[in-house]
C-alpha cells in the first residue's frame, strides 16, 4: 500500500504523559500536514511542512505540541503533558508540491484518548 | 482568512433518492474548493475539486458539485443515492497561495433502505 500511513492507530494515555504519533506520507509528496479532528467537527489545521521545513503553525498548536520532519520524509507529532482536551483524532495528510491547489491524501488517523 | 459553513449537520435520504449537501465559503478571492468523504474508521477521500473553469465539476462515485460565486456556494449533488454513500461529508477551501486547508464541520448522511 502506498498511501499515507499513521502509527499508532489508537493511543490511550493518562493525563500528564507524553505521546508521539508518526506519519509516513506518500513517498513522492513533499508537502505534509497535521490536522486534529474532534467528534462532530471537521479537521482543524495544526501545521504544515514543505520538505523538512515547518512553514506554518496554527495557534491551536500550543507549546506542548511539537512536530518534526527531520529528513523531509516521515513526520512526528509529539504532545507533552497531555490534557483531557487533547483527546481527538490526529490526521496526517500529504500532497504534491507543484501548487497548493493539489489535493491532499489523508491517512486513517491516530485516535488519542487521554484519561 | 477563509472559512467554510455546512448548514446541515445530519441528512437522511432514501436509497435511490437525489441528494444535495450544502456548502458556503467565505474568502476574499476565488478559492479552491473540495469535497471529501469520510466513512467510519477510514481516512478522508477526495470526491471532487474546483479550481477554475467550468463551474460544474464531476467527481468519483457519481457525485458532482457546482460552484456559484454569487452565492459563495459549492453544493454537492448526486442524482440517486446508494446505501454505500452513508458517510460523513466535508467541504474544504484553500486560498490561493495558502497552505491552510479549512474544513466545514461536516454533514452526516444516513441512507434509508
mmCIF file with all atom_site columns, C-alpha atoms in Angstrom:
data_model
loop_
_atom_site.group_PDB
_atom_site.id
_atom_site.type_symbol
_atom_site.label_atom_id
_atom_site.label_alt_id
_atom_site.label_comp_id
_atom_site.label_asym_id
_atom_site.label_entity_id
_atom_site.label_seq_id
_atom_site.pdbx_PDB_ins_code
_atom_site.Cartn_x
_atom_site.Cartn_y
_atom_site.Cartn_z
_atom_site.occupancy
_atom_site.B_iso_or_equiv
_atom_site.pdbx_formal_charge
_atom_site.auth_seq_id
_atom_site.auth_comp_id
_atom_site.auth_asym_id
_atom_site.auth_atom_id
_atom_site.pdbx_PDB_model_num
ATOM 1   C CA . UNK A 1 1   ? 0.000   0.000  0.000   1.00 0.00 ? 1   UNK A CA 1
ATOM 2   C CA . UNK A 1 2   ? 1.469   3.358  -0.984  1.00 0.00 ? 2   UNK A CA 1
ATOM 3   C CA . UNK A 1 3   ? -0.948  5.610  0.859   1.00 0.00 ? 3   UNK A CA 1
ATOM 4   C CA . UNK A 1 4   ? -0.351  7.758  3.918   1.00 0.00 ? 4   UNK A CA 1
ATOM 5   C CA . UNK A 1 5   ? 0.202   5.629  6.983   1.00 0.00 ? 5   UNK A CA 1
ATOM 6   C CA . UNK A 1 6   ? -0.080  6.652  10.609  1.00 0.00 ? 6   UNK A CA 1
ATOM 7   C CA . UNK A 1 7   ? 1.045   4.941  13.768  1.00 0.00 ? 7   UNK A CA 1
ATOM 8   C CA . UNK A 1 8   ? -0.309  4.122  16.248  1.00 0.00 ? 8   UNK A CA 1
ATOM 9   C CA . UNK A 1 9   ? -3.938  3.986  15.185  1.00 0.00 ? 9   UNK A CA 1
ATOM 10  C CA . UNK A 1 10  ? -5.117  4.227  18.773  1.00 0.00 ? 10  UNK A CA 1
ATOM 11  C CA . UNK A 1 11  ? -3.412  5.523  21.896  1.00 0.00 ? 11  UNK A CA 1
ATOM 12  C CA . UNK A 1 12  ? -4.812  5.632  25.405  1.00 0.00 ? 12  UNK A CA 1
ATOM 13  C CA . UNK A 1 13  ? -2.781  7.547  27.923  1.00 0.00 ? 13  UNK A CA 1
ATOM 14  C CA . UNK A 1 14  ? -3.088  9.129  31.332  1.00 0.00 ? 14  UNK A CA 1
ATOM 15  C CA . UNK A 1 15  ? -3.168  12.854 31.773  1.00 0.00 ? 15  UNK A CA 1
ATOM 16  C CA . UNK A 1 16  ? 0.285   14.312 32.064  1.00 0.00 ? 16  UNK A CA 1
ATOM 17  C CA . UNK A 1 17  ? 2.000   11.693 29.923  1.00 0.00 ? 17  UNK A CA 1
ATOM 18  C CA . UNK A 1 18  ? 3.754   12.416 26.641  1.00 0.00 ? 18  UNK A CA 1
ATOM 19  C CA . UNK A 1 19  ? 2.644   10.821 23.387  1.00 0.00 ? 19  UNK A CA 1
ATOM 20  C CA . UNK A 1 20  ? 4.144   10.714 19.925  1.00 0.00 ? 20  UNK A CA 1
ATOM 21  C CA . UNK A 1 21  ? 2.472   9.979  16.622  1.00 0.00 ? 21  UNK A CA 1
ATOM 22  C CA . UNK A 1 22  ? 4.206   9.089  13.398  1.00 0.00 ? 22  UNK A CA 1
ATOM 23  C CA . UNK A 1 23  ? 3.168   9.785  9.836   1.00 0.00 ? 23  UNK A CA 1
ATOM 24  C CA . UNK A 1 24  ? 4.670   8.297  6.693   1.00 0.00 ? 24  UNK A CA 1
ATOM 25  C CA . UNK A 1 25  ? 3.475   10.285 3.679   1.00 0.00 ? 25  UNK A CA 1
ATOM 26  C CA . UNK A 1 26  ? 3.260   9.138  0.092   1.00 0.00 ? 26  UNK A CA 1
ATOM 27  C CA . UNK A 1 27  ? 6.884   8.925  -0.961  1.00 0.00 ? 27  UNK A CA 1
ATOM 28  C CA . UNK A 1 28  ? 6.909   11.495 -3.757  1.00 0.00 ? 28  UNK A CA 1
ATOM 29  C CA . UNK A 1 29  ? 4.950   14.080 -1.776  1.00 0.00 ? 29  UNK A CA 1
ATOM 30  C CA . UNK A 1 30  ? 6.956   16.753 -0.043  1.00 0.00 ? 30  UNK A CA 1
ATOM 31  C CA . UNK A 1 31  ? 4.034   18.647 1.475   1.00 0.00 ? 31  UNK A CA 1
ATOM 32  C CA . UNK A 1 32  ? 2.871   17.219 4.786   1.00 0.00 ? 32  UNK A CA 1
ATOM 33  C CA . UNK A 1 33  ? 0.080   18.402 7.059   1.00 0.00 ? 33  UNK A CA 1
ATOM 34  C CA . UNK A 1 34  ? -1.198  17.593 10.524  1.00 0.00 ? 34  UNK A CA 1
ATOM 35  C CA . UNK A 1 35  ? -4.837  18.112 11.424  1.00 0.00 ? 35  UNK A CA 1
ATOM 36  C CA . UNK A 1 36  ? -6.855  17.482 14.562  1.00 0.00 ? 36  UNK A CA 1
ATOM 37  C CA . UNK A 1 37  ? -10.445 16.261 14.418  1.00 0.00 ? 37  UNK A CA 1
ATOM 38  C CA . UNK A 1 38  ? -12.813 16.121 17.367  1.00 0.00 ? 38  UNK A CA 1
ATOM 39  C CA . UNK A 1 39  ? -16.217 14.465 17.431  1.00 0.00 ? 39  UNK A CA 1
ATOM 40  C CA . UNK A 1 40  ? -18.743 16.287 15.285  1.00 0.00 ? 40  UNK A CA 1
ATOM 41  C CA . UNK A 1 41  ? -16.192 18.659 13.829  1.00 0.00 ? 41  UNK A CA 1
ATOM 42  C CA . UNK A 1 42  ? -14.208 18.888 10.662  1.00 0.00 ? 42  UNK A CA 1
ATOM 43  C CA . UNK A 1 43  ? -10.439 18.585 10.661  1.00 0.00 ? 43  UNK A CA 1
ATOM 44  C CA . UNK A 1 44  ? -8.614  21.607 12.096  1.00 0.00 ? 44  UNK A CA 1
ATOM 45  C CA . UNK A 1 45  ? -5.282  22.613 10.624  1.00 0.00 ? 45  UNK A CA 1
ATOM 46  C CA . UNK A 1 46  ? -2.341  22.255 13.008  1.00 0.00 ? 46  UNK A CA 1
ATOM 47  C CA . UNK A 1 47  ? 0.829   22.564 10.985  1.00 0.00 ? 47  UNK A CA 1
ATOM 48  C CA . UNK A 1 48  ? 2.396   22.221 7.551   1.00 0.00 ? 48  UNK A CA 1
ATOM 49  C CA . UNK A 1 49  ? 5.773   21.090 6.248   1.00 0.00 ? 49  UNK A CA 1
ATOM 50  C CA . UNK A 1 50  ? 7.373   21.637 2.903   1.00 0.00 ? 50  UNK A CA 1
ATOM 51  C CA . UNK A 1 51  ? 10.113  19.027 2.866   1.00 0.00 ? 51  UNK A CA 1
ATOM 52  C CA . UNK A 1 52  ? 11.786  19.334 6.279   1.00 0.00 ? 52  UNK A CA 1
ATOM 53  C CA . UNK A 1 53  ? 10.793  22.977 6.815   1.00 0.00 ? 53  UNK A CA 1
ATOM 54  C CA . UNK A 1 54  ? 7.852   23.693 9.069   1.00 0.00 ? 54  UNK A CA 1
ATOM 55  C CA . UNK A 1 55  ? 6.281   26.613 7.245   1.00 0.00 ? 55  UNK A CA 1
ATOM 56  C CA . UNK A 1 56  ? 3.059   27.210 9.126   1.00 0.00 ? 56  UNK A CA 1
ATOM 57  C CA . UNK A 1 57  ? 1.706   26.538 12.587  1.00 0.00 ? 57  UNK A CA 1
ATOM 58  C CA . UNK A 1 58  ? -1.795  27.116 13.811  1.00 0.00 ? 58  UNK A CA 1
ATOM 59  C CA . UNK A 1 59  ? -2.432  28.949 17.049  1.00 0.00 ? 59  UNK A CA 1
ATOM 60  C CA . UNK A 1 60  ? -4.094  25.686 18.100  1.00 0.00 ? 60  UNK A CA 1
ATOM 61  C CA . UNK A 1 61  ? -0.601  24.258 18.369  1.00 0.00 ? 61  UNK A CA 1
ATOM 62  C CA . UNK A 1 62  ? 0.280   25.208 21.928  1.00 0.00 ? 62  UNK A CA 1
ATOM 63  C CA . UNK A 1 63  ? 3.813   24.939 23.262  1.00 0.00 ? 63  UNK A CA 1
ATOM 64  C CA . UNK A 1 64  ? 3.003   21.419 24.447  1.00 0.00 ? 64  UNK A CA 1
ATOM 65  C CA . UNK A 1 65  ? 2.797   20.342 20.819  1.00 0.00 ? 65  UNK A CA 1
ATOM 66  C CA . UNK A 1 66  ? 5.811   19.887 18.601  1.00 0.00 ? 66  UNK A CA 1
ATOM 67  C CA . UNK A 1 67  ? 6.109   18.475 15.120  1.00 0.00 ? 67  UNK A CA 1
ATOM 68  C CA . UNK A 1 68  ? 9.166   17.485 13.175  1.00 0.00 ? 68  UNK A CA 1
ATOM 69  C CA . UNK A 1 69  ? 10.042  16.180 9.782   1.00 0.00 ? 69  UNK A CA 1
ATOM 70  C CA . UNK A 1 70  ? 13.784  15.758 10.101  1.00 0.00 ? 70  UNK A CA 1
ATOM 71  C CA . UNK A 1 71  ? 14.660  14.329 6.713   1.00 0.00 ? 71  UNK A CA 1
ATOM 72  C CA . UNK A 1 72  ? 11.710  15.530 4.725   1.00 0.00 ? 72  UNK A CA 1
ATOM 73  C CA . UNK A 1 73  ? 10.138  12.097 4.747   1.00 0.00 ? 73  UNK A CA 1
ATOM 74  C CA . UNK A 1 74  ? 8.225   10.859 7.803   1.00 0.00 ? 74  UNK A CA 1
ATOM 75  C CA . UNK A 1 75  ? 6.944   13.245 10.425  1.00 0.00 ? 75  UNK A CA 1
ATOM 76  C CA . UNK A 1 76  ? 6.270   13.021 14.151  1.00 0.00 ? 76  UNK A CA 1
ATOM 77  C CA . UNK A 1 77  ? 3.796   14.921 16.272  1.00 0.00 ? 77  UNK A CA 1
ATOM 78  C CA . UNK A 1 78  ? 4.543   14.952 19.988  1.00 0.00 ? 78  UNK A CA 1
ATOM 79  C CA . UNK A 1 79  ? 2.199   16.111 22.702  1.00 0.00 ? 79  UNK A CA 1
ATOM 80  C CA . UNK A 1 80  ? 3.772   16.733 26.075  1.00 0.00 ? 80  UNK A CA 1
ATOM 81  C CA . UNK A 1 81  ? 1.912   16.724 29.398  1.00 0.00 ? 81  UNK A CA 1
ATOM 82  C CA . UNK A 1 82  ? -1.305  15.570 27.763  1.00 0.00 ? 82  UNK A CA 1
ATOM 83  C CA . UNK A 1 83  ? -4.612  17.005 28.907  1.00 0.00 ? 83  UNK A CA 1
ATOM 84  C CA . UNK A 1 84  ? -8.094  15.548 28.525  1.00 0.00 ? 84  UNK A CA 1
ATOM 85  C CA . UNK A 1 85  ? -8.853  18.223 25.954  1.00 0.00 ? 85  UNK A CA 1
ATOM 86  C CA . UNK A 1 86  ? -6.193  16.727 23.717  1.00 0.00 ? 86  UNK A CA 1
ATOM 87  C CA . UNK A 1 87  ? -8.395  13.693 23.125  1.00 0.00 ? 87  UNK A CA 1
ATOM 88  C CA . UNK A 1 88  ? -9.066  13.704 19.409  1.00 0.00 ? 88  UNK A CA 1
ATOM 89  C CA . UNK A 1 89  ? -8.215  12.085 16.104  1.00 0.00 ? 89  UNK A CA 1
ATOM 90  C CA . UNK A 1 90  ? -4.911  13.326 14.716  1.00 0.00 ? 90  UNK A CA 1
ATOM 91  C CA . UNK A 1 91  ? -4.833  13.212 10.936  1.00 0.00 ? 91  UNK A CA 1
ATOM 92  C CA . UNK A 1 92  ? -1.842  13.389 8.666   1.00 0.00 ? 92  UNK A CA 1
ATOM 93  C CA . UNK A 1 93  ? -2.080  14.323 5.006   1.00 0.00 ? 93  UNK A CA 1
ATOM 94  C CA . UNK A 1 94  ? 0.411   14.700 2.199   1.00 0.00 ? 94  UNK A CA 1
ATOM 95  C CA . UNK A 1 95  ? 0.289   16.357 -1.160  1.00 0.00 ? 95  UNK A CA 1
ATOM 96  C CA . UNK A 1 96  ? 2.323   17.010 -4.276  1.00 0.00 ? 96  UNK A CA 1
ATOM 97  C CA . UNK A 1 97  ? 4.437   20.123 -4.290  1.00 0.00 ? 97  UNK A CA 1
ATOM 98  C CA . UNK A 1 98  ? 3.552   21.737 -7.584  1.00 0.00 ? 98  UNK A CA 1
ATOM 99  C CA . UNK A 1 99  ? 0.960   24.079 -6.156  1.00 0.00 ? 99  UNK A CA 1
ATOM 100 C CA . UNK A 1 100 ? -1.180  24.460 -3.068  1.00 0.00 ? 100 UNK A CA 1
ATOM 101 C CA . UNK A 1 101 ? -4.208  23.561 -5.102  1.00 0.00 ? 101 UNK A CA 1
ATOM 102 C CA . UNK A 1 102 ? -3.313  19.900 -5.247  1.00 0.00 ? 102 UNK A CA 1
ATOM 103 C CA . UNK A 1 103 ? -5.497  17.533 -3.358  1.00 0.00 ? 103 UNK A CA 1
ATOM 104 C CA . UNK A 1 104 ? -4.396  16.180 -0.013  1.00 0.00 ? 104 UNK A CA 1
ATOM 105 C CA . UNK A 1 105 ? -4.181  12.473 0.667   1.00 0.00 ? 105 UNK A CA 1
ATOM 106 C CA . UNK A 1 106 ? -5.151  11.579 4.203   1.00 0.00 ? 106 UNK A CA 1
ATOM 107 C CA . UNK A 1 107 ? -4.109  8.776  6.475   1.00 0.00 ? 107 UNK A CA 1
ATOM 108 C CA . UNK A 1 108 ? -6.622  6.941  8.608   1.00 0.00 ? 108 UNK A CA 1
ATOM 109 C CA . UNK A 1 109 ? -5.638  8.900  11.670  1.00 0.00 ? 109 UNK A CA 1
ATOM 110 C CA . UNK A 1 110 ? -4.320  8.281  15.162  1.00 0.00 ? 110 UNK A CA 1
ATOM 111 C CA . UNK A 1 111 ? -7.002  8.400  17.830  1.00 0.00 ? 111 UNK A CA 1
ATOM 112 C CA . UNK A 1 112 ? -5.825  9.729  21.190  1.00 0.00 ? 112 UNK A CA 1
ATOM 113 C CA . UNK A 1 113 ? -7.763  9.190  24.395  1.00 0.00 ? 113 UNK A CA 1
ATOM 114 C CA . UNK A 1 114 ? -6.483  10.964 27.496  1.00 0.00 ? 114 UNK A CA 1
ATOM 115 C CA . UNK A 1 115 ? -7.869  9.591  30.755  1.00 0.00 ? 115 UNK A CA 1
ATOM 116 C CA . UNK B 2 1   ? -8.977  34.029 6.491   1.00 0.00 ? 1   UNK B CA 1
ATOM 117 C CA . UNK B 2 2   ? -11.088 31.555 4.642   1.00 0.00 ? 2   UNK B CA 1
ATOM 118 C CA . UNK B 2 3   ? -13.892 29.625 6.331   1.00 0.00 ? 3   UNK B CA 1
ATOM 119 C CA . UNK B 2 4   ? -16.492 27.033 5.402   1.00 0.00 ? 4   UNK B CA 1
ATOM 120 C CA . UNK B 2 5   ? -20.034 26.521 6.624   1.00 0.00 ? 5   UNK B CA 1
ATOM 121 C CA . UNK B 2 6   ? -22.021 23.345 6.171   1.00 0.00 ? 6   UNK B CA 1
ATOM 122 C CA . UNK B 2 7   ? -25.507 24.232 7.410   1.00 0.00 ? 7   UNK B CA 1
ATOM 123 C CA . UNK B 2 8   ? -26.811 20.674 7.672   1.00 0.00 ? 8   UNK B CA 1
ATOM 124 C CA . UNK B 2 9   ? -25.358 18.548 10.454  1.00 0.00 ? 9   UNK B CA 1
ATOM 125 C CA . UNK B 2 10  ? -27.304 15.426 9.513   1.00 0.00 ? 10  UNK B CA 1
ATOM 126 C CA . UNK B 2 11  ? -29.333 14.469 6.457   1.00 0.00 ? 11  UNK B CA 1
ATOM 127 C CA . UNK B 2 12  ? -31.368 11.330 5.881   1.00 0.00 ? 12  UNK B CA 1
ATOM 128 C CA . UNK B 2 13  ? -32.425 10.267 2.396   1.00 0.00 ? 13  UNK B CA 1
ATOM 129 C CA . UNK B 2 14  ? -33.981 7.144  0.972   1.00 0.00 ? 14  UNK B CA 1
ATOM 130 C CA . UNK B 2 15  ? -31.932 4.915  -1.246  1.00 0.00 ? 15  UNK B CA 1
ATOM 131 C CA . UNK B 2 16  ? -32.455 5.952  -4.855  1.00 0.00 ? 16  UNK B CA 1
ATOM 132 C CA . UNK B 2 17  ? -33.447 9.493  -3.953  1.00 0.00 ? 17  UNK B CA 1
ATOM 133 C CA . UNK B 2 18  ? -31.469 12.533 -5.012  1.00 0.00 ? 18  UNK B CA 1
ATOM 134 C CA . UNK B 2 19  ? -29.063 14.285 -2.654  1.00 0.00 ? 19  UNK B CA 1
ATOM 135 C CA . UNK B 2 20  ? -27.801 17.812 -2.202  1.00 0.00 ? 20  UNK B CA 1
ATOM 136 C CA . UNK B 2 21  ? -25.352 18.782 0.538   1.00 0.00 ? 21  UNK B CA 1
ATOM 137 C CA . UNK B 2 22  ? -24.804 22.454 1.094   1.00 0.00 ? 22  UNK B CA 1
ATOM 138 C CA . UNK B 2 23  ? -21.524 24.279 1.479   1.00 0.00 ? 23  UNK B CA 1
ATOM 139 C CA . UNK B 2 24  ? -20.920 28.007 1.818   1.00 0.00 ? 24  UNK B CA 1
ATOM 140 C CA . UNK B 2 25  ? -17.476 29.538 1.964   1.00 0.00 ? 25  UNK B CA 1
ATOM 141 C CA . UNK B 2 26  ? -16.019 32.848 2.942   1.00 0.00 ? 26  UNK B CA 1
ATOM 142 C CA . UNK B 2 27  ? -12.930 34.060 1.152   1.00 0.00 ? 27  UNK B CA 1
ATOM 143 C CA . UNK B 2 28  ? -11.847 37.331 -0.395  1.00 0.00 ? 28  UNK B CA 1
ATOM 144 C CA . UNK B 2 29  ? -10.827 35.937 -3.744  1.00 0.00 ? 29  UNK B CA 1
ATOM 145 C CA . UNK B 2 30  ? -11.582 32.860 -5.794  1.00 0.00 ? 30  UNK B CA 1
ATOM 146 C CA . UNK B 2 31  ? -10.967 29.899 -3.558  1.00 0.00 ? 31  UNK B CA 1
ATOM 147 C CA . UNK B 2 32  ? -10.037 26.370 -4.354  1.00 0.00 ? 32  UNK B CA 1
ATOM 148 C CA . UNK B 2 33  ? -12.861 24.121 -3.184  1.00 0.00 ? 33  UNK B CA 1
ATOM 149 C CA . UNK B 2 34  ? -13.026 20.461 -2.308  1.00 0.00 ? 34  UNK B CA 1
ATOM 150 C CA . UNK B 2 35  ? -15.450 17.816 -1.125  1.00 0.00 ? 35  UNK B CA 1
ATOM 151 C CA . UNK B 2 36  ? -14.116 14.919 0.929   1.00 0.00 ? 36  UNK B CA 1
ATOM 152 C CA . UNK B 2 37  ? -15.937 11.864 2.256   1.00 0.00 ? 37  UNK B CA 1
ATOM 153 C CA . UNK B 2 38  ? -15.091 10.005 5.456   1.00 0.00 ? 38  UNK B CA 1
ATOM 154 C CA . UNK B 2 39  ? -16.505 6.575  6.189   1.00 0.00 ? 39  UNK B CA 1
ATOM 155 C CA . UNK B 2 40  ? -16.291 5.153  9.731   1.00 0.00 ? 40  UNK B CA 1
ATOM 156 C CA . UNK B 2 41  ? -12.741 4.098  10.508  1.00 0.00 ? 41  UNK B CA 1
ATOM 157 C CA . UNK B 2 42  ? -11.496 5.374  7.177   1.00 0.00 ? 42  UNK B CA 1
ATOM 158 C CA . UNK B 2 43  ? -9.401  8.313  6.106   1.00 0.00 ? 43  UNK B CA 1
ATOM 159 C CA . UNK B 2 44  ? -10.742 11.264 4.189   1.00 0.00 ? 44  UNK B CA 1
ATOM 160 C CA . UNK B 2 45  ? -11.165 10.564 0.489   1.00 0.00 ? 45  UNK B CA 1
ATOM 161 C CA . UNK B 2 46  ? -11.381 13.277 -2.142  1.00 0.00 ? 46  UNK B CA 1
ATOM 162 C CA . UNK B 2 47  ? -14.641 13.266 -4.101  1.00 0.00 ? 47  UNK B CA 1
ATOM 163 C CA . UNK B 2 48  ? -14.014 16.267 -6.330  1.00 0.00 ? 48  UNK B CA 1
ATOM 164 C CA . UNK B 2 49  ? -12.336 19.666 -6.526  1.00 0.00 ? 49  UNK B CA 1
ATOM 165 C CA . UNK B 2 50  ? -12.814 23.020 -8.205  1.00 0.00 ? 50  UNK B CA 1
ATOM 166 C CA . UNK B 2 51  ? -10.020 25.412 -9.202  1.00 0.00 ? 51  UNK B CA 1
ATOM 167 C CA . UNK B 2 52  ? -11.234 27.277 -12.228 1.00 0.00 ? 52  UNK B CA 1
ATOM 168 C CA . UNK B 2 53  ? -13.114 26.906 -15.485 1.00 0.00 ? 53  UNK B CA 1
ATOM 169 C CA . UNK B 2 54  ? -16.369 25.003 -15.740 1.00 0.00 ? 54  UNK B CA 1
ATOM 170 C CA . UNK B 2 55  ? -18.329 25.656 -12.580 1.00 0.00 ? 55  UNK B CA 1
ATOM 171 C CA . UNK B 2 56  ? -19.931 22.208 -12.651 1.00 0.00 ? 56  UNK B CA 1
ATOM 172 C CA . UNK B 2 57  ? -17.386 19.594 -11.679 1.00 0.00 ? 57  UNK B CA 1
ATOM 173 C CA . UNK B 2 58  ? -17.714 15.849 -11.781 1.00 0.00 ? 58  UNK B CA 1
ATOM 174 C CA . UNK B 2 59  ? -16.236 13.589 -9.177  1.00 0.00 ? 59  UNK B CA 1
ATOM 175 C CA . UNK B 2 60  ? -15.969 9.974  -8.246  1.00 0.00 ? 60  UNK B CA 1
ATOM 176 C CA . UNK B 2 61  ? -18.855 7.714  -7.263  1.00 0.00 ? 61  UNK B CA 1
ATOM 177 C CA . UNK B 2 62  ? -21.330 9.690  -9.372  1.00 0.00 ? 62  UNK B CA 1
ATOM 178 C CA . UNK B 2 63  ? -21.048 12.928 -7.372  1.00 0.00 ? 63  UNK B CA 1
ATOM 179 C CA . UNK B 2 64  ? -20.975 16.406 -8.847  1.00 0.00 ? 64  UNK B CA 1
ATOM 180 C CA . UNK B 2 65  ? -20.740 19.905 -7.401  1.00 0.00 ? 65  UNK B CA 1
ATOM 181 C CA . UNK B 2 66  ? -21.496 23.355 -8.699  1.00 0.00 ? 66  UNK B CA 1
ATOM 182 C CA . UNK B 2 67  ? -19.514 26.479 -7.839  1.00 0.00 ? 67  UNK B CA 1
ATOM 183 C CA . UNK B 2 68  ? -21.705 29.578 -7.603  1.00 0.00 ? 68  UNK B CA 1
ATOM 184 C CA . UNK B 2 69  ? -19.632 32.663 -6.989  1.00 0.00 ? 69  UNK B CA 1
ATOM 185 C CA . UNK B 2 70  ? -22.651 34.916 -6.478  1.00 0.00 ? 70  UNK B CA 1
ATOM 186 C CA . UNK B 2 71  ? -23.877 32.699 -3.648  1.00 0.00 ? 71  UNK B CA 1
ATOM 187 C CA . UNK B 2 72  ? -20.441 31.722 -2.303  1.00 0.00 ? 72  UNK B CA 1
ATOM 188 C CA . UNK B 2 73  ? -21.591 28.143 -2.508  1.00 0.00 ? 73  UNK B CA 1
ATOM 189 C CA . UNK B 2 74  ? -20.225 24.810 -3.627  1.00 0.00 ? 74  UNK B CA 1
ATOM 190 C CA . UNK B 2 75  ? -23.054 22.317 -3.149  1.00 0.00 ? 75  UNK B CA 1
ATOM 191 C CA . UNK B 2 76  ? -22.558 18.605 -3.651  1.00 0.00 ? 76  UNK B CA 1
ATOM 192 C CA . UNK B 2 77  ? -25.166 16.598 -5.536  1.00 0.00 ? 77  UNK B CA 1
ATOM 193 C CA . UNK B 2 78  ? -25.917 13.045 -6.519  1.00 0.00 ? 78  UNK B CA 1
ATOM 194 C CA . UNK B 2 79  ? -28.970 12.052 -8.576  1.00 0.00 ? 79  UNK B CA 1
ATOM 195 C CA . UNK B 2 80  ? -29.505 8.659  -6.962  1.00 0.00 ? 80  UNK B CA 1
ATOM 196 C CA . UNK B 2 81  ? -28.062 7.741  -3.586  1.00 0.00 ? 81  UNK B CA 1
ATOM 197 C CA . UNK B 2 82  ? -26.794 4.250  -2.789  1.00 0.00 ? 82  UNK B CA 1
ATOM 198 C CA . UNK B 2 83  ? -26.687 2.699  0.671   1.00 0.00 ? 83  UNK B CA 1
ATOM 199 C CA . UNK B 2 84  ? -22.874 2.723  0.471   1.00 0.00 ? 84  UNK B CA 1
ATOM 200 C CA . UNK B 2 85  ? -22.924 6.539  0.301   1.00 0.00 ? 85  UNK B CA 1
ATOM 201 C CA . UNK B 2 86  ? -23.738 6.724  4.007   1.00 0.00 ? 86  UNK B CA 1
ATOM 202 C CA . UNK B 2 87  ? -20.781 8.606  5.493   1.00 0.00 ? 87  UNK B CA 1
ATOM 203 C CA . UNK B 2 88  ? -19.601 11.998 6.718   1.00 0.00 ? 88  UNK B CA 1
ATOM 204 C CA . UNK B 2 89  ? -19.049 14.624 4.017   1.00 0.00 ? 89  UNK B CA 1
ATOM 205 C CA . UNK B 2 90  ? -16.723 17.575 4.396   1.00 0.00 ? 90  UNK B CA 1
ATOM 206 C CA . UNK B 2 91  ? -16.415 20.674 2.280   1.00 0.00 ? 91  UNK B CA 1
ATOM 207 C CA . UNK B 2 92  ? -13.000 22.361 2.318   1.00 0.00 ? 92  UNK B CA 1
ATOM 208 C CA . UNK B 2 93  ? -11.433 25.544 0.989   1.00 0.00 ? 93  UNK B CA 1
ATOM 209 C CA . UNK B 2 94  ? -7.910  26.658 0.286   1.00 0.00 ? 94  UNK B CA 1
ATOM 210 C CA . UNK B 2 95  ? -6.985  30.197 -0.581  1.00 0.00 ? 95  UNK B CA 1
ATOM 211 C CA . UNK B 2 96  ? -4.666  30.931 -3.458  1.00 0.00 ? 96  UNK B CA 1
ATOM 212 C CA . UNK B 2 97  ? -1.033  30.571 -2.418  1.00 0.00 ? 97  UNK B CA 1
ATOM 213 C CA . UNK B 2 98  ? -2.200  29.455 1.006   1.00 0.00 ? 98  UNK B CA 1
ATOM 214 C CA . UNK B 2 99  ? -1.362  26.130 2.582   1.00 0.00 ? 99  UNK B CA 1
ATOM 215 C CA . UNK B 2 100 ? -4.103  26.190 5.188   1.00 0.00 ? 100 UNK B CA 1
ATOM 216 C CA . UNK B 2 101 ? -6.960  23.966 4.030   1.00 0.00 ? 101 UNK B CA 1
ATOM 217 C CA . UNK B 2 102 ? -10.056 24.782 6.091   1.00 0.00 ? 102 UNK B CA 1
ATOM 218 C CA . UNK B 2 103 ? -12.851 22.269 6.552   1.00 0.00 ? 103 UNK B CA 1
ATOM 219 C CA . UNK B 2 104 ? -16.506 22.642 7.385   1.00 0.00 ? 104 UNK B CA 1
ATOM 220 C CA . UNK B 2 105 ? -17.961 20.814 10.365  1.00 0.00 ? 105 UNK B CA 1
ATOM 221 C CA . UNK B 2 106 ? -19.293 18.094 8.096   1.00 0.00 ? 106 UNK B CA 1
ATOM 222 C CA . UNK B 2 107 ? -22.682 16.659 7.150   1.00 0.00 ? 107 UNK B CA 1
ATOM 223 C CA . UNK B 2 108 ? -23.531 13.135 8.193   1.00 0.00 ? 108 UNK B CA 1
ATOM 224 C CA . UNK B 2 109 ? -25.530 11.289 5.565   1.00 0.00 ? 109 UNK B CA 1
ATOM 225 C CA . UNK B 2 110 ? -27.843 8.429  6.524   1.00 0.00 ? 110 UNK B CA 1
ATOM 226 C CA . UNK B 2 111 ? -29.405 6.348  3.762   1.00 0.00 ? 111 UNK B CA 1
ATOM 227 C CA . UNK B 2 112 ? -32.722 4.612  4.453   1.00 0.00 ? 112 UNK B CA 1
ATOM 228 C CA . UNK B 2 113 ? -33.485 1.334  2.678   1.00 0.00 ? 113 UNK B CA 1
#
